[in-house]
PDB file of C-alpha atoms in Angstrom:
ATOM      1  CA  UNK A   1     -16.681 -18.503 -28.002  1.00  0.00           C
ATOM      2  CA  UNK A   2     -12.941 -18.589 -27.329  1.00  0.00           C
ATOM      3  CA  UNK A   3     -12.841 -14.854 -26.361  1.00  0.00           C
ATOM      4  CA  UNK A   4     -15.764 -15.463 -23.956  1.00  0.00           C
ATOM      5  CA  UNK A   5     -13.915 -18.256 -22.223  1.00  0.00           C
ATOM      6  CA  UNK A   6     -10.767 -16.224 -21.999  1.00  0.00           C
ATOM      7  CA  UNK A   7     -12.679 -13.292 -20.604  1.00  0.00           C
ATOM      8  CA  UNK A   8     -14.461 -15.660 -17.979  1.00  0.00           C
ATOM      9  CA  UNK A   9     -10.888 -17.244 -16.898  1.00  0.00           C
ATOM     10  CA  UNK A  10      -9.458 -13.757 -16.431  1.00  0.00           C
ATOM     11  CA  UNK A  11     -12.346 -12.563 -14.364  1.00  0.00           C
ATOM     12  CA  UNK A  12     -12.263 -15.900 -12.294  1.00  0.00           C
ATOM     13  CA  UNK A  13      -8.574 -15.405 -11.571  1.00  0.00           C
ATOM     14  CA  UNK A  14      -9.009 -11.746 -10.515  1.00  0.00           C
ATOM     15  CA  UNK A  15     -11.829 -12.722  -8.209  1.00  0.00           C
ATOM     16  CA  UNK A  16      -9.976 -15.628  -6.750  1.00  0.00           C
ATOM     17  CA  UNK A  17      -6.806 -13.372  -6.236  1.00  0.00           C
ATOM     18  CA  UNK A  18      -9.094 -10.680  -4.544  1.00  0.00           C
ATOM     19  CA  UNK A  19     -10.490 -13.302  -2.215  1.00  0.00           C
ATOM     20  CA  UNK A  20      -6.954 -14.586  -1.395  1.00  0.00           C
ATOM     21  CA  UNK A  21      -5.836 -11.018  -0.540  1.00  0.00           C
ATOM     22  CA  UNK A  22      -8.975 -10.542   1.663  1.00  0.00           C
ATOM     23  CA  UNK A  23      -8.243 -13.669   3.490  1.00  0.00           C
ATOM     24  CA  UNK A  24      -4.557 -12.634   3.964  1.00  0.00           C
ATOM     25  CA  UNK A  25      -5.514  -9.115   5.366  1.00  0.00           C
ATOM     26  CA  UNK A  26      -8.164 -10.556   7.596  1.00  0.00           C
ATOM     27  CA  UNK A  27      -5.739 -12.927   8.999  1.00  0.00           C
ATOM     28  CA  UNK A  28      -3.044 -10.343   9.824  1.00  0.00           C
ATOM     29  CA  UNK A  29      -5.066  -7.189  10.350  1.00  0.00           C
ATOM     30  CA  UNK A  30      -7.417  -6.159  13.175  1.00  0.00           C
ATOM     31  CA  UNK A  31      -9.702  -4.031  10.992  1.00  0.00           C
ATOM     32  CA  UNK A  32      -9.317  -0.918  13.021  1.00  0.00           C
ATOM     33  CA  UNK A  33      -8.633   1.115   9.976  1.00  0.00           C
ATOM     34  CA  UNK A  34     -10.897   1.542   6.974  1.00  0.00           C
ATOM     35  CA  UNK A  35      -9.549   0.600   3.583  1.00  0.00           C
ATOM     36  CA  UNK A  36      -9.287   2.674   0.504  1.00  0.00           C
ATOM     37  CA  UNK A  37      -8.905   0.884  -2.705  1.00  0.00           C
ATOM     38  CA  UNK A  38      -6.095   1.659  -5.352  1.00  0.00           C
ATOM     39  CA  UNK A  39      -8.672   2.572  -7.888  1.00  0.00           C
ATOM     40  CA  UNK A  40     -10.418   5.139  -5.505  1.00  0.00           C
ATOM     41  CA  UNK A  41      -6.999   6.704  -4.629  1.00  0.00           C
ATOM     42  CA  UNK A  42      -5.984   6.907  -8.143  1.00  0.00           C
ATOM     43  CA  UNK A  43      -9.091   8.620  -9.190  1.00  0.00           C
ATOM     44  CA  UNK A  44      -9.641  10.581  -5.942  1.00  0.00           C
ATOM     45  CA  UNK A  45     -10.632  14.140  -6.622  1.00  0.00           C
ATOM     46  CA  UNK A  46      -9.600  15.145  -3.024  1.00  0.00           C
ATOM     47  CA  UNK A  47      -5.998  15.615  -2.131  1.00  0.00           C
ATOM     48  CA  UNK A  48      -4.785  12.890   0.071  1.00  0.00           C
ATOM     49  CA  UNK A  49      -1.557  12.905   2.218  1.00  0.00           C
ATOM     50  CA  UNK A  50       0.257   9.704   1.370  1.00  0.00           C
ATOM     51  CA  UNK A  51       2.456   8.112   4.039  1.00  0.00           C
ATOM     52  CA  UNK A  52       4.702   5.183   3.170  1.00  0.00           C
ATOM     53  CA  UNK A  53       5.056   2.881   6.221  1.00  0.00           C
ATOM     54  CA  UNK A  54       7.749   0.540   4.646  1.00  0.00           C
ATOM     55  CA  UNK A  55      11.310   0.640   5.626  1.00  0.00           C
ATOM     56  CA  UNK A  56      13.627   3.268   4.070  1.00  0.00           C
ATOM     57  CA  UNK A  57      15.347   0.712   1.689  1.00  0.00           C
ATOM     58  CA  UNK A  58      11.870  -0.206   0.447  1.00  0.00           C
ATOM     59  CA  UNK A  59      10.896   3.444  -0.130  1.00  0.00           C
ATOM     60  CA  UNK A  60      14.210   4.291  -1.932  1.00  0.00           C
ATOM     61  CA  UNK A  61      13.540   1.572  -4.560  1.00  0.00           C
ATOM     62  CA  UNK A  62      10.039   3.099  -5.372  1.00  0.00           C
ATOM     63  CA  UNK A  63       7.071   4.715  -3.829  1.00  0.00           C
ATOM     64  CA  UNK A  64       3.775   6.521  -4.688  1.00  0.00           C
ATOM     65  CA  UNK A  65       4.160   9.881  -6.087  1.00  0.00           C
ATOM     66  CA  UNK A  66       4.398  12.671  -3.313  1.00  0.00           C
ATOM     67  CA  UNK A  67       4.416   9.972  -0.533  1.00  0.00           C
ATOM     68  CA  UNK A  68       6.149  10.889   2.668  1.00  0.00           C
ATOM     69  CA  UNK A  69       8.479   8.234   4.225  1.00  0.00           C
ATOM     70  CA  UNK A  70       7.351   7.587   7.815  1.00  0.00           C
ATOM     71  CA  UNK A  71       8.769   3.956   8.288  1.00  0.00           C
ATOM     72  CA  UNK A  72       7.579   1.255  10.409  1.00  0.00           C
ATOM     73  CA  UNK A  73      10.413  -0.070  12.690  1.00  0.00           C
ATOM     74  CA  UNK A  74      11.768   3.435  12.580  1.00  0.00           C
ATOM     75  CA  UNK A  75       8.294   5.028  12.923  1.00  0.00           C
ATOM     76  CA  UNK A  76       8.314   8.205  15.173  1.00  0.00           C
ATOM     77  CA  UNK A  77       4.742   9.509  15.976  1.00  0.00           C
ATOM     78  CA  UNK A  78       5.841  12.919  17.156  1.00  0.00           C
ATOM     79  CA  UNK A  79       8.020  13.489  13.972  1.00  0.00           C
ATOM     80  CA  UNK A  80       5.146  12.212  11.721  1.00  0.00           C
ATOM     81  CA  UNK A  81       2.583  14.548  13.399  1.00  0.00           C
ATOM     82  CA  UNK A  82       4.744  17.539  12.273  1.00  0.00           C
ATOM     83  CA  UNK A  83       4.453  16.255   8.697  1.00  0.00           C
ATOM     84  CA  UNK A  84       0.658  16.120   8.668  1.00  0.00           C
ATOM     85  CA  UNK A  85      -2.040  18.992   8.183  1.00  0.00           C
ATOM     86  CA  UNK A  86      -3.286  20.745  11.234  1.00  0.00           C
ATOM     87  CA  UNK A  87      -6.785  19.795  10.035  1.00  0.00           C
ATOM     88  CA  UNK A  88      -7.541  16.528  11.731  1.00  0.00           C
ATOM     89  CA  UNK A  89     -10.235  15.801   9.018  1.00  0.00           C
ATOM     90  CA  UNK A  90      -7.691  15.830   6.369  1.00  0.00           C
ATOM     91  CA  UNK A  91      -7.582  12.676   4.304  1.00  0.00           C
ATOM     92  CA  UNK A  92      -4.447  10.534   4.975  1.00  0.00           C
ATOM     93  CA  UNK A  93      -3.669   7.190   3.219  1.00  0.00           C
ATOM     94  CA  UNK A  94      -1.112   5.038   4.689  1.00  0.00           C
ATOM     95  CA  UNK A  95       0.442   2.130   2.806  1.00  0.00           C
ATOM     96  CA  UNK A  96       3.002  -0.460   2.816  1.00  0.00           C
ATOM     97  CA  UNK A  97       3.822  -3.482   0.691  1.00  0.00           C
ATOM     98  CA  UNK A  98       0.357  -5.184   1.154  1.00  0.00           C
ATOM     99  CA  UNK A  99      -1.474  -3.288   4.019  1.00  0.00           C
ATOM    100  CA  UNK A 100      -0.362  -4.987   7.136  1.00  0.00           C
ATOM    101  CA  UNK A 101       2.258  -2.686   8.656  1.00  0.00           C
ATOM    102  CA  UNK A 102       0.234   0.357   7.349  1.00  0.00           C
ATOM    103  CA  UNK A 103      -2.696  -0.531   9.361  1.00  0.00           C
ATOM    104  CA  UNK A 104      -0.657  -0.351  12.548  1.00  0.00           C
ATOM    105  CA  UNK A 105       0.810   3.069  11.621  1.00  0.00           C
ATOM    106  CA  UNK A 106      -2.668   4.364  10.562  1.00  0.00           C
ATOM    107  CA  UNK A 107      -4.362   3.349  13.761  1.00  0.00           C
ATOM    108  CA  UNK A 108      -1.785   5.326  15.678  1.00  0.00           C
ATOM    109  CA  UNK A 109      -2.848   8.404  13.650  1.00  0.00           C
ATOM    110  CA  UNK A 110      -6.562   7.514  14.438  1.00  0.00           C
ATOM    111  CA  UNK A 111      -5.671   7.392  18.168  1.00  0.00           C
ATOM    112  CA  UNK A 112      -4.211  10.918  17.709  1.00  0.00           C
ATOM    113  CA  UNK A 113      -7.731  12.135  16.680  1.00  0.00           C
ATOM    114  CA  UNK A 114      -7.276  12.058  12.765  1.00  0.00           C
ATOM    115  CA  UNK A 115     -10.727  11.284  11.521  1.00  0.00           C
ATOM    116  CA  UNK A 116     -10.156  10.572   7.749  1.00  0.00           C
ATOM    117  CA  UNK A 117      -7.273   7.927   7.865  1.00  0.00           C
ATOM    118  CA  UNK A 118      -7.160   5.037   5.514  1.00  0.00           C
ATOM    119  CA  UNK A 119      -5.082   1.957   4.900  1.00  0.00           C
ATOM    120  CA  UNK A 120      -4.341   1.320   1.225  1.00  0.00           C
ATOM    121  CA  UNK A 121      -5.776  -1.905   0.335  1.00  0.00           C
ATOM    122  CA  UNK A 122      -3.206  -4.295  -1.044  1.00  0.00           C
ATOM    123  CA  UNK A 123      -0.442  -1.501  -0.569  1.00  0.00           C
ATOM    124  CA  UNK A 124       2.077  -0.657  -3.251  1.00  0.00           C
ATOM    125  CA  UNK A 125       1.878  -4.149  -4.488  1.00  0.00           C
ATOM    126  CA  UNK A 126      -1.797  -3.839  -5.490  1.00  0.00           C
ATOM    127  CA  UNK A 127      -1.014  -0.185  -6.897  1.00  0.00           C
ATOM    128  CA  UNK A 128       1.543  -1.736  -9.180  1.00  0.00           C
ATOM    129  CA  UNK A 129      -0.582  -4.767  -9.984  1.00  0.00           C
ATOM    130  CA  UNK A 130      -3.212  -2.326 -11.315  1.00  0.00           C
ATOM    131  CA  UNK A 131      -0.517  -0.554 -13.627  1.00  0.00           C
ATOM    132  CA  UNK A 132      -0.352   2.615 -11.583  1.00  0.00           C
ATOM    133  CA  UNK A 133       2.848   4.545 -11.595  1.00  0.00           C
ATOM    134  CA  UNK A 134       5.577   4.355  -8.968  1.00  0.00           C
ATOM    135  CA  UNK A 135       8.514   6.703  -8.484  1.00  0.00           C
ATOM    136  CA  UNK A 136      12.090   6.211  -7.789  1.00  0.00           C
ATOM    137  CA  UNK A 137      14.087   8.609  -5.464  1.00  0.00           C
ATOM    138  CA  UNK A 138      14.887  10.996  -8.514  1.00  0.00           C
ATOM    139  CA  UNK A 139      11.170  11.357  -9.209  1.00  0.00           C
ATOM    140  CA  UNK A 140      11.287   9.218 -12.287  1.00  0.00           C
ATOM    141  CA  UNK A 141       8.706   6.396 -12.847  1.00  0.00           C
ATOM    142  CA  UNK A 142      10.160   2.932 -12.346  1.00  0.00           C
ATOM    143  CA  UNK A 143       9.178  -0.672 -12.804  1.00  0.00           C
ATOM    144  CA  UNK A 144      11.054  -1.568  -9.688  1.00  0.00           C
ATOM    145  CA  UNK A 145       9.213  -2.568  -6.470  1.00  0.00           C
ATOM    146  CA  UNK A 146      10.869  -3.744  -3.380  1.00  0.00           C
ATOM    147  CA  UNK A 147       9.177  -7.203  -2.828  1.00  0.00           C
ATOM    148  CA  UNK A 148      10.219  -7.498   0.871  1.00  0.00           C
ATOM    149  CA  UNK A 149      11.050 -11.052   0.757  1.00  0.00           C
ATOM    150  CA  UNK A 150      10.443 -14.111  -1.281  1.00  0.00           C
ATOM    151  CA  UNK A 151       7.297 -15.218   0.700  1.00  0.00           C
ATOM    152  CA  UNK A 152       5.555 -11.956   0.433  1.00  0.00           C
ATOM    153  CA  UNK A 153       6.739 -11.254  -3.236  1.00  0.00           C
ATOM    154  CA  UNK A 154       4.087 -13.719  -4.464  1.00  0.00           C
ATOM    155  CA  UNK A 155       1.534 -10.847  -4.211  1.00  0.00           C
ATOM    156  CA  UNK A 156       3.405  -8.697  -6.579  1.00  0.00           C
ATOM    157  CA  UNK A 157       2.434  -9.798 -10.132  1.00  0.00           C
ATOM    158  CA  UNK A 158       3.659  -6.771 -12.068  1.00  0.00           C
ATOM    159  CA  UNK A 159       6.804  -4.831 -12.152  1.00  0.00           C
ATOM    160  CA  UNK A 160      10.451  -5.918 -11.370  1.00  0.00           C
ATOM    161  CA  UNK A 161      10.982  -7.432  -7.968  1.00  0.00           C
ATOM    162  CA  UNK A 162      13.889  -6.011  -5.912  1.00  0.00           C
ATOM    163  CA  UNK A 163      14.857  -7.567  -2.674  1.00  0.00           C
ATOM    164  CA  UNK A 164      17.720  -5.321  -1.480  1.00  0.00           C
TER     165      UNK A 164
END
């Protein structure tokens, strides 16, 4: 009975956290870009181009394996387009900390004619919260995640929070 109660509480907490993240993203995003879940990305059979839409200091702390840094404040569309496949149907997944900045960058790619662009739901925070690996600048796995700031860091529940 005790195990069932613990399982119920864990499932309830997960559903509650998911709903809170849904509400946050709905508040900040315009829903112009479809989401891809971290589970789908992690198990994806298709090769996706990963674009990191955080700032360089965040990317240097950790990023998804093989991700390309494109930035947000420093984002340059023409420069980014040179890094992308010529095939406008190629799968592209853009991420940031939670999925707010990445929606804006992903939408710019859609306006350029890319047809298979996704926003990573919950960003690198959700990726790490689900125990998927992140890499440092040397290509080694790390527990460190740039948490952006104290307010947004509440969404990162696993790993080591870094602020600078």
